[in-house]
XYZ file of C-alpha atoms in Angstrom:
116
model
C 20.262 230.099 -12.574
C 20.233 232.305 -15.840
C 21.230 235.759 -15.923
C 21.388 238.561 -18.428
C 24.544 240.510 -17.978
C 26.384 243.241 -19.494
C 29.980 242.560 -19.962
C 32.834 245.029 -19.107
C 36.213 244.389 -20.959
C 37.765 247.734 -21.638
C 39.332 249.756 -19.096
C 36.788 252.592 -19.317
C 33.930 250.087 -19.199
C 35.367 248.662 -15.993
C 36.201 251.932 -14.427
C 32.594 253.225 -14.835
C 30.941 249.683 -13.915
C 27.646 250.320 -12.537
C 28.249 253.689 -11.022
C 25.537 256.321 -11.388
C 22.550 253.949 -11.998
C 19.697 253.954 -9.936
C 19.222 250.119 -9.561
C 19.875 246.895 -11.156
C 17.010 244.437 -12.143
C 16.557 241.066 -10.798
C 18.704 238.125 -12.624
C 20.880 240.819 -14.151
C 24.487 241.717 -13.560
C 27.722 243.262 -14.890
C 30.698 240.844 -15.512
C 34.188 242.362 -15.363
C 36.623 240.260 -17.680
C 40.504 240.346 -17.298
C 43.195 238.954 -19.488
C 44.867 237.243 -16.578
C 44.227 236.461 -12.992
C 45.061 239.114 -10.390
C 43.782 240.569 -7.084
C 41.808 243.257 -8.771
C 40.433 246.217 -6.475
C 36.711 247.202 -6.902
C 35.128 250.057 -5.301
C 31.657 251.325 -4.817
C 32.239 254.613 -6.193
C 29.044 256.595 -7.048
C 26.866 253.698 -6.383
C 23.150 253.964 -5.440
C 22.557 250.401 -4.381
C 24.264 247.620 -2.676
C 25.673 244.659 -4.502
C 26.789 241.037 -4.188
C 30.218 240.107 -5.866
C 31.076 236.657 -7.201
C 34.849 236.345 -7.639
C 35.439 233.941 -10.350
C 38.848 232.179 -11.736
C 38.944 229.576 -14.392
C 35.006 229.402 -14.418
C 34.517 228.775 -10.771
C 33.275 231.172 -7.958
C 36.228 231.282 -5.666
C 34.960 234.029 -3.203
C 31.575 235.576 -2.298
C 31.120 239.107 -1.160
C 27.463 239.832 0.093
C 25.471 243.010 0.678
C 28.274 245.374 -0.122
C 26.860 248.915 0.661
C 26.776 251.922 -1.516
C 28.454 254.310 1.182
C 30.568 257.515 1.307
C 33.541 257.081 1.337
C 33.038 254.117 -1.095
C 33.983 250.660 0.019
C 37.109 249.194 -1.545
C 37.068 245.356 -2.119
C 40.016 243.211 -2.983
C 39.519 239.340 -3.548
C 41.675 237.052 -1.203
C 43.365 235.422 -4.287
C 43.709 236.127 -7.846
C 40.709 236.088 -10.200
C 40.095 236.764 -13.889
C 36.473 237.609 -13.816
C 33.970 239.476 -11.116
C 30.377 239.406 -11.522
C 28.349 241.878 -9.627
C 24.578 241.191 -9.078
C 21.867 242.860 -6.890
C 22.362 242.510 -3.204
C 20.915 239.263 -1.658
C 21.156 237.493 -4.974
C 23.821 235.210 -3.723
C 21.777 234.081 -0.527
C 18.427 233.934 -2.367
C 20.015 231.360 -5.122
C 22.189 229.460 -2.635
C 25.500 230.539 -4.589
C 28.581 228.873 -3.057
C 32.324 228.890 -3.588
C 33.102 226.308 -6.231
C 29.922 226.713 -8.202
C 30.622 226.912 -12.118
C 30.136 230.171 -13.755
C 29.860 229.890 -17.604
C 28.552 231.413 -20.582
C 25.942 229.531 -22.697
C 25.054 231.391 -26.092
C 23.257 234.352 -24.441
C 22.973 233.654 -21.058
C 25.348 233.386 -18.125
C 24.716 230.406 -15.925
C 25.462 229.457 -12.498
C 25.412 225.757 -12.108
C 24.634 224.068 -8.710
């Protein structure tokens, strides 16, 4: 599976994330990159659509969160273990593509791939 992603590496990019947008196109996402593994909290503040979260450590999916709603007050998510990256994709992406814990998630030049 090949995805077009935006990468959020700075604190301000990570804080804004996908909030305020009206939608997220199919096979696109936002990748949040951290320098060290931790149990980073994410919330759905000012979101207008639901998301799936792929929690990543050392290039592998270690936890999956599906169909997280855009409700008020916003949902707060915390992974069950330390992660170094989080990939947010449109709700339904994980189920549609059969993503499983243990799948490899890697960058290949201009794409991000989830290897089955």
